[in-house]
Short mmCIF file of C-alpha atoms in Angstrom, two decimals:
data_model
loop_
_atom_site.label_atom_id
_atom_site.label_comp_id
_atom_site.label_asym_id
_atom_site.label_seq_id
_atom_site.Cartn_x
_atom_site.Cartn_y
_atom_site.Cartn_z
CA MET B 15 -30.70 -8.01 -203.61
CA PRO B 16 -29.82 -11.57 -201.15
CA ARG B 17 -27.62 -14.21 -202.73
CA PRO B 18 -27.27 -17.29 -200.66
CA LEU B 19 -23.96 -18.71 -199.77
CA ALA B 20 -22.08 -20.49 -203.03
CA ASN B 21 -18.27 -21.45 -203.33
CA PRO B 22 -16.71 -23.22 -205.75
CA PRO B 23 -13.99 -25.80 -204.57
CA ASN B 24 -10.69 -23.69 -203.41
CA PRO B 25 -7.86 -26.03 -205.35
CA TRP B 26 -5.63 -25.12 -201.86
CA LEU B 27 -8.15 -26.65 -199.65
CA SER B 28 -8.42 -30.62 -198.58
CA THR B 29 -12.18 -30.54 -197.78
CA HIS B 30 -15.26 -28.28 -199.68
CA VAL B 31 -18.12 -27.92 -197.39
CA GLU B 32 -22.06 -28.94 -199.70
CA TRP B 33 -25.27 -28.19 -197.68
CA LEU B 34 -27.26 -30.89 -197.19
CA GLY B 35 -30.45 -28.18 -197.21
CA PRO B 36 -30.95 -24.79 -199.07
CA PRO B 37 -27.80 -22.38 -198.35
CA PRO B 38 -28.15 -19.36 -195.84
CA ASP B 39 -28.23 -15.71 -197.52
CA ALA B 40 -24.57 -14.64 -197.45
CA LYS B 41 -23.73 -11.49 -195.09
CA LEU B 42 -21.24 -9.02 -195.21
CA GLU B 43 -17.97 -9.96 -193.17
CA VAL B 44 -15.14 -7.52 -192.87
CA TYR B 45 -11.63 -8.97 -191.74
CA GLU B 46 -9.46 -5.39 -190.70
CA GLU B 47 -5.64 -5.86 -191.19
CA GLN B 48 -2.46 -5.00 -190.49
CA ALA B 49 -1.05 -5.55 -193.74
CA LYS B 50 3.02 -5.80 -194.35
CA SER B 51 3.34 -3.42 -197.56
CA ILE B 52 0.64 -1.55 -199.79
CA VAL B 53 2.58 -0.86 -203.06
CA ASN B 54 2.67 -3.80 -205.16
CA GLN B 55 5.00 -4.69 -207.94
CA ASN B 56 3.14 -5.78 -211.41
CA ASP B 57 5.67 -7.97 -214.00
CA SER B 58 3.06 -8.83 -216.38
CA PRO B 59 4.19 -8.33 -219.82
CA ASP B 60 0.88 -7.14 -220.87
CA ILE B 61 -0.12 -5.17 -217.59
CA PRO B 62 1.16 -1.28 -218.89
CA PHE B 63 1.97 -0.27 -215.27
CA ARG B 64 4.16 -1.34 -212.59
CA TRP B 65 3.02 0.04 -209.22
CA SER B 66 -0.52 -0.51 -207.93
CA ILE B 67 -2.16 0.12 -204.32
CA ASN B 68 -5.23 -2.26 -203.54
CA PRO B 69 -6.80 -1.57 -199.97
CA TYR B 70 -8.89 -3.65 -200.13
CA ARG B 71 -8.99 -7.69 -200.74
CA GLY B 72 -12.66 -9.09 -202.40
CA CYS B 73 -15.11 -7.06 -203.49
CA TYR B 74 -18.72 -6.00 -202.58
CA HIS B 75 -19.86 -5.52 -206.20
CA GLY B 76 -20.06 -8.96 -206.79
CA CYS B 77 -19.28 -8.92 -210.66
CA ALA B 78 -20.00 -12.36 -211.97
CA TYR B 79 -17.25 -11.92 -214.29
CA CYS B 80 -14.54 -10.52 -212.15
CA TYR B 81 -10.69 -12.15 -212.62
CA ALA B 82 -9.58 -11.85 -209.05
CA ARG B 83 -11.58 -13.72 -207.60
CA PRO B 84 -8.92 -16.72 -207.44
CA GLY B 85 -7.01 -14.45 -205.23
CA HIS B 86 -9.31 -15.20 -202.52
CA GLU B 87 -8.95 -18.69 -202.42
CA PHE B 88 -4.93 -18.18 -201.33
CA LEU B 89 -6.82 -16.35 -198.18
CA GLY B 90 -8.72 -19.84 -197.61
CA PHE B 91 -11.62 -18.12 -198.50
CA GLY B 92 -14.00 -19.10 -201.83
CA ALA B 93 -14.34 -17.21 -204.94
CA GLY B 94 -17.96 -16.63 -205.28
CA THR B 95 -19.71 -15.40 -202.44
CA ASP B 96 -17.30 -15.58 -200.42
CA PHE B 97 -15.10 -12.75 -202.48
CA GLU B 98 -17.62 -10.40 -202.27
CA ARG B 99 -19.06 -11.02 -198.65
CA LYS B 100 -15.69 -11.64 -196.67
CA ILE B 101 -13.69 -8.55 -197.30
CA VAL B 102 -10.30 -7.80 -195.99
CA VAL B 103 -9.21 -3.87 -195.25
CA LYS B 104 -6.01 -2.69 -195.05
CA THR B 105 -6.33 -0.63 -192.30
CA ASN B 106 -2.71 0.82 -192.48
CA ALA B 107 -2.96 1.67 -195.72
CA ALA B 108 -1.88 5.00 -195.49
CA GLU B 109 0.74 4.49 -193.23
CA LEU B 110 2.59 1.81 -195.43
CA LEU B 111 2.34 4.47 -198.46
CA ARG B 112 3.71 6.81 -196.75
CA ALA B 113 6.49 4.85 -195.77
CA ARG B 114 6.64 3.62 -199.13
CA PHE B 115 7.32 7.85 -200.05
CA GLU B 116 10.01 8.16 -197.48
CA ALA B 117 11.93 5.38 -198.59
CA ARG B 118 15.20 6.55 -200.33
CA SER B 119 14.66 4.09 -203.04
CA TRP B 120 11.39 5.53 -203.94
CA THR B 121 11.27 8.14 -206.94
CA GLY B 122 7.84 9.03 -207.72
CA GLU B 123 6.87 6.56 -209.98
CA ALA B 124 3.60 6.58 -211.40
CA LEU B 125 1.04 4.45 -209.13
CA MET B 126 -2.48 2.70 -210.37
CA PHE B 127 -5.54 2.28 -207.98
CA SER B 128 -6.31 -0.61 -207.72
CA GLY B 129 -5.49 -3.00 -210.44
CA VAL B 130 -7.33 -5.95 -208.61
CA THR B 131 -10.49 -5.35 -206.65
CA ASP B 132 -11.92 -1.81 -206.40
CA CYS B 133 -11.10 1.00 -204.71
CA TYR B 134 -13.98 2.74 -204.19
CA GLN B 135 -16.09 0.18 -203.33
CA PRO B 136 -19.29 0.92 -201.12
CA LEU B 137 -16.48 0.26 -197.78
CA GLU B 138 -14.62 2.70 -198.67
CA ALA B 139 -17.12 5.38 -197.88
CA ALA B 140 -16.51 4.37 -194.12
CA TYR B 141 -12.77 3.32 -193.81
CA GLY B 142 -11.51 5.98 -196.71
CA LEU B 143 -9.08 3.99 -197.24
CA THR B 144 -8.57 5.11 -200.50
CA ARG B 145 -8.99 9.15 -199.80
CA ALA B 146 -5.78 8.82 -196.88
CA CYS B 147 -3.62 7.35 -199.97
CA LEU B 148 -4.34 9.89 -202.32
CA GLU B 149 -4.22 12.91 -199.59
CA LEU B 150 -0.38 11.36 -199.29
CA CYS B 151 -0.28 11.49 -203.35
CA VAL B 152 -1.13 14.86 -203.69
CA ALA B 153 1.26 16.47 -200.56
CA TYR B 154 4.22 14.29 -202.27
CA ARG B 155 3.20 15.30 -205.56
CA ASN B 156 3.18 11.12 -206.45
CA PRO B 157 1.19 10.71 -209.86
CA ALA B 158 -1.77 8.42 -209.75
CA SER B 159 -4.39 6.60 -211.62
CA PHE B 160 -7.43 5.41 -210.88
CA ILE B 161 -9.56 2.52 -212.29
CA THR B 162 -12.93 2.16 -210.75
CA LYS B 163 -17.12 1.04 -211.49
CA GLY B 164 -17.40 2.73 -207.82
CA ALA B 165 -19.63 6.32 -208.22
CA LEU B 166 -18.11 7.11 -205.21
CA VAL B 167 -15.10 8.06 -206.83
CA ARG B 168 -16.37 11.27 -207.83
CA ARG B 169 -16.01 12.22 -203.99
CA ASP B 170 -12.65 12.77 -204.47
CA ALA B 171 -13.04 15.46 -207.72
CA ASP B 172 -11.65 17.95 -205.63
CA LEU B 173 -8.14 16.21 -204.72
CA MET B 174 -7.59 14.56 -207.33
CA ALA B 175 -7.94 17.87 -209.62
CA THR B 176 -5.17 19.34 -207.34
CA LEU B 177 -3.11 16.37 -208.23
CA ALA B 178 -4.09 16.90 -212.05
CA ARG B 179 -2.73 20.17 -211.33
CA GLU B 180 0.45 19.71 -209.20
CA ALA B 181 1.66 16.11 -210.70
CA ALA B 182 -0.34 14.25 -212.98
CA ALA B 183 -3.73 11.97 -212.15
CA SER B 184 -6.26 10.58 -214.19
CA VAL B 185 -9.71 8.09 -213.81
CA THR B 186 -10.66 5.49 -216.07
CA LEU B 187 -14.64 4.39 -215.25
CA SER B 188 -15.22 0.72 -216.48
CA ILE B 189 -18.26 0.72 -218.15
CA GLY B 190 -19.85 -2.73 -219.93
CA PHE B 191 -23.49 -1.91 -220.20
CA MET B 192 -25.95 1.25 -220.95
CA ASP B 193 -28.38 -0.30 -219.38
CA ASP B 194 -28.84 -0.74 -215.75
CA ALA B 195 -31.17 -2.78 -215.36
CA MET B 196 -28.75 -5.58 -217.43
CA ALA B 197 -25.91 -4.09 -215.89
CA ARG B 198 -27.63 -5.00 -212.33
CA LYS B 199 -28.21 -8.97 -213.50
CA ILE B 200 -24.15 -9.52 -213.75
CA GLU B 201 -22.86 -6.94 -211.58
CA PRO B 202 -25.65 -6.60 -208.83
CA TRP B 203 -23.99 -4.57 -206.09
CA ALA B 204 -21.71 -2.13 -208.65
CA SER B 205 -22.65 1.61 -209.13
CA PRO B 206 -24.58 1.45 -212.04
CA PRO B 207 -23.67 2.82 -215.78
CA SER B 208 -25.79 5.92 -215.45
CA ARG B 209 -24.38 6.83 -212.41
CA ARG B 210 -20.27 5.72 -213.43
CA PHE B 211 -21.59 8.03 -216.37
CA ALA B 212 -22.29 11.04 -213.85
CA ALA B 213 -19.11 10.26 -211.80
CA MET B 214 -17.31 10.74 -215.34
CA ARG B 215 -18.58 13.78 -216.08
CA ALA B 216 -18.60 15.54 -212.77
CA LEU B 217 -14.51 14.80 -212.84
CA ALA B 218 -14.41 16.11 -215.82
CA ASP B 219 -15.58 18.94 -214.98
CA ALA B 220 -13.72 19.85 -211.70
CA GLY B 221 -10.45 19.15 -214.39
CA VAL B 222 -9.63 16.19 -213.51
CA PRO B 223 -8.87 13.87 -216.89
CA VAL B 224 -11.05 10.71 -218.07
CA GLY B 225 -11.24 7.94 -219.75
CA ILE B 226 -13.69 4.69 -219.94
CA SER B 227 -12.66 0.90 -220.15
CA VAL B 228 -15.09 -1.03 -222.22
CA SER B 229 -14.83 -4.64 -219.71
CA PRO B 230 -15.39 -6.49 -219.88
CA VAL B 231 -16.85 -7.22 -223.70
CA ILE B 232 -18.72 -10.41 -222.95
CA PRO B 233 -19.84 -11.52 -226.91
CA GLY B 234 -23.95 -11.68 -227.30
CA LEU B 235 -24.71 -9.72 -224.67
CA ASN B 236 -23.21 -6.10 -224.70
CA ASP B 237 -20.91 -6.17 -227.81
CA GLU B 238 -23.93 -4.47 -229.78
CA GLN B 239 -23.47 -1.89 -227.07
CA ILE B 240 -20.02 -0.78 -227.95
CA PRO B 241 -20.89 2.49 -230.16
CA GLU B 242 -23.60 3.99 -227.63
CA LEU B 243 -21.09 3.56 -224.71
CA LEU B 244 -18.32 5.47 -226.46
CA ALA B 245 -20.51 8.26 -227.62
CA THR B 246 -22.20 8.46 -223.80
CA ALA B 247 -18.08 8.72 -222.61
CA LYS B 248 -17.66 11.36 -224.85
CA GLN B 249 -20.39 13.22 -224.12
CA ALA B 250 -19.09 13.01 -220.31
CA GLY B 251 -15.74 14.19 -221.12
CA ALA B 252 -13.50 11.50 -221.91
CA SER B 253 -10.91 11.49 -223.71
CA TRP B 254 -9.43 8.07 -223.87
CA ALA B 255 -10.58 4.73 -224.44
CA PHE B 256 -9.68 0.84 -224.42
CA LEU B 257 -11.64 -2.08 -224.22
CA ILE B 258 -11.19 -5.62 -222.59
CA LEU B 259 -12.54 -9.62 -223.55
CA LEU B 260 -14.22 -11.04 -220.86
CA ARG B 261 -11.41 -13.08 -218.89
CA LEU B 262 -12.24 -16.41 -217.06
CA PRO B 263 -9.80 -17.46 -215.65
CA GLY B 264 -9.67 -20.53 -212.82
CA SER B 265 -12.20 -20.77 -210.38
CA VAL B 266 -14.38 -17.88 -212.03
CA LEU B 267 -15.63 -19.42 -214.74
CA PRO B 268 -17.59 -21.86 -212.99
CA VAL B 269 -18.85 -18.67 -210.92
CA PHE B 270 -19.74 -16.96 -214.69
CA GLU B 271 -21.62 -19.96 -215.95
CA GLU B 272 -23.60 -20.11 -213.19
CA ARG B 273 -24.98 -16.74 -212.61
CA LEU B 274 -24.83 -15.99 -216.74
CA SER B 275 -27.27 -18.65 -217.15
CA ALA B 276 -29.82 -17.55 -214.11
CA ALA B 277 -29.30 -14.01 -215.29
CA VAL B 278 -30.23 -14.66 -219.07
CA PRO B 279 -31.30 -17.93 -219.50
CA LEU B 280 -32.30 -17.22 -223.03
CA ARG B 281 -28.92 -15.96 -224.05
CA ALA B 282 -26.12 -17.79 -222.25
CA ALA B 283 -25.88 -20.38 -224.74
CA LYS B 284 -25.59 -18.01 -227.48
CA VAL B 285 -22.57 -16.14 -225.04
CA PHE B 286 -20.71 -19.20 -224.59
CA ARG B 287 -20.53 -20.24 -228.12
CA ALA B 288 -19.34 -16.71 -229.11
CA ILE B 289 -16.70 -17.10 -226.24
CA GLU B 290 -15.64 -20.30 -227.86
CA ASP B 291 -15.05 -18.85 -231.17
CA MET B 292 -13.06 -16.18 -229.78
CA ARG B 293 -11.08 -18.25 -227.79
CA GLY B 294 -10.03 -20.64 -229.88
CA GLY B 295 -13.05 -23.52 -228.68
CA GLN B 296 -11.92 -22.34 -224.98
CA ARG B 297 -13.97 -20.40 -222.44
CA ASN B 298 -10.59 -18.79 -221.16
CA ASP B 299 -7.25 -18.29 -222.77
CA ALA B 300 -4.59 -17.68 -220.04
CA ARG B 301 -1.67 -16.89 -221.73
CA PHE B 302 -0.42 -13.26 -221.66
CA GLY B 303 -0.95 -11.15 -225.46
CA SER B 304 -4.19 -13.34 -225.50
CA ARG B 305 -5.67 -13.59 -222.36
CA MET B 306 -7.12 -9.90 -222.88
CA ARG B 307 -8.13 -9.95 -226.79
CA GLY B 308 -9.94 -11.92 -228.76
CA GLN B 309 -9.16 -14.19 -232.13
CA GLY B 310 -11.52 -15.18 -235.02
CA PRO B 311 -13.62 -13.01 -236.94
CA ARG B 312 -15.81 -12.13 -234.44
CA TRP B 313 -13.58 -10.69 -232.46
CA GLN B 314 -11.79 -8.70 -235.56
CA ALA B 315 -15.19 -7.77 -236.51
CA ILE B 316 -15.66 -6.11 -232.56
CA ASP B 317 -12.25 -4.84 -232.71
CA ALA B 318 -12.91 -3.12 -235.58
CA MET B 319 -16.31 -1.52 -234.86
CA PHE B 320 -14.60 -0.16 -231.42
CA GLN B 321 -11.88 1.19 -233.08
CA GLY B 322 -13.83 3.38 -235.75
CA HIS B 323 -16.27 4.60 -233.77
CA ARG B 324 -13.06 6.19 -231.27
CA ARG B 325 -11.79 7.46 -233.94
CA ARG B 326 -14.43 9.26 -235.14
CA LEU B 327 -15.04 10.15 -231.52
CA GLY B 328 -11.73 11.73 -231.62
CA LEU B 329 -11.29 8.96 -228.36
CA GLU B 330 -7.21 8.56 -227.40
CA ASP B 331 -6.63 4.31 -228.23
CA THR B 332 -4.69 3.29 -224.90
CA THR B 333 -4.73 0.63 -222.62
CA SER B 334 -4.34 2.27 -219.78
CA THR B 335 -4.40 5.86 -217.79
CA PRO B 336 -1.75 8.08 -219.79
CA ILE B 337 0.32 8.54 -216.34
CA GLU B 338 4.02 8.09 -216.54
CA GLN B 339 6.78 9.04 -213.65
CA ALA B 340 6.45 12.55 -213.06
CA ALA B 341 9.38 14.88 -212.05
CA SER B 342 6.65 16.60 -209.44
CA PHE B 343 7.60 14.02 -206.91
CA ARG B 344 9.19 15.87 -203.57
CA ARG B 345 9.33 14.80 -199.96
CA PRO B 346 7.17 17.34 -197.60
CA ARG B 347 9.71 18.72 -194.85
CA ALA B 348 7.97 18.48 -191.22
CA GLN B 349 6.86 21.93 -189.62
CA ARG B 350 9.55 21.65 -187.36
CA GLU B 351 12.27 21.30 -190.01
CA LEU B 352 10.88 24.97 -191.48
CA PHE B 353 11.58 26.83 -188.05
CA GLU B 354 14.86 25.04 -187.87
CA SER B 355 15.87 26.29 -191.13
CA TRP B 356 15.64 30.49 -190.19
#
């Protein structure tokens, strides 16, 4: 399913290309980077984690609504197809994480993978950066949590189960649609929801705590699916659930508007009216505390439906994976140090 090159104007560049004829198809371009750091500190008051790791910039999944798209503009790329096909790979992610773990200032705080772009997007199958970082978390017994739309996460069930036993680990699968065909229209290259639920079940069976993020809620498109999503997650072993309303910051808005109109032309106007009903007449609200939730009667009804079914199913109410700093953190000694101690 090729997609023609299309990007909103980059606000950080003084020029913008307009094709005189039909634009060519966007092809995958991989940029390998020797990053300067890998652990990012978050200080946003409505984000429930402090430290995160993002081994990749950009995301092949191509979700029309992805809030991370504007970050690609700081690299001189576009927020549209560039975000999905010009992927930056931090090849030294594991080396940087080991150095951070060895720093005297690090005391074993919980890490969130990824927080921005998906750490289990398809390139992870080739590069294995997330797994390499996870292996370090196991070696140092450093707690970690993961949020993903990639069914590839089940590959690492063994390591995650070990980390869950020896320190703390958990996985949240982000699933906003029950129907694979509908999901493909909005998040075209992400794993189908059916495969995500199968990955959730496999992780739970391996002993990894799992939950669901019903995200994003797109009113008029997937809000009516919330009860079935929660029930299916419970059957797949989920212990917690949370939801996030659609966010459309910066150049995400024109990308989403264009792609929604192309994907569901007969429903697009209804969706946009519903968004505006929940955003005070606007299509986005960037304020902390408001950007992930709505306002007004329609949002209250959606939230009440979610909370009612969540309680009925016995799912915990949490806005993130329930992971905190663990006392289990320790720095493994080198093999030669073991011999020298005799």
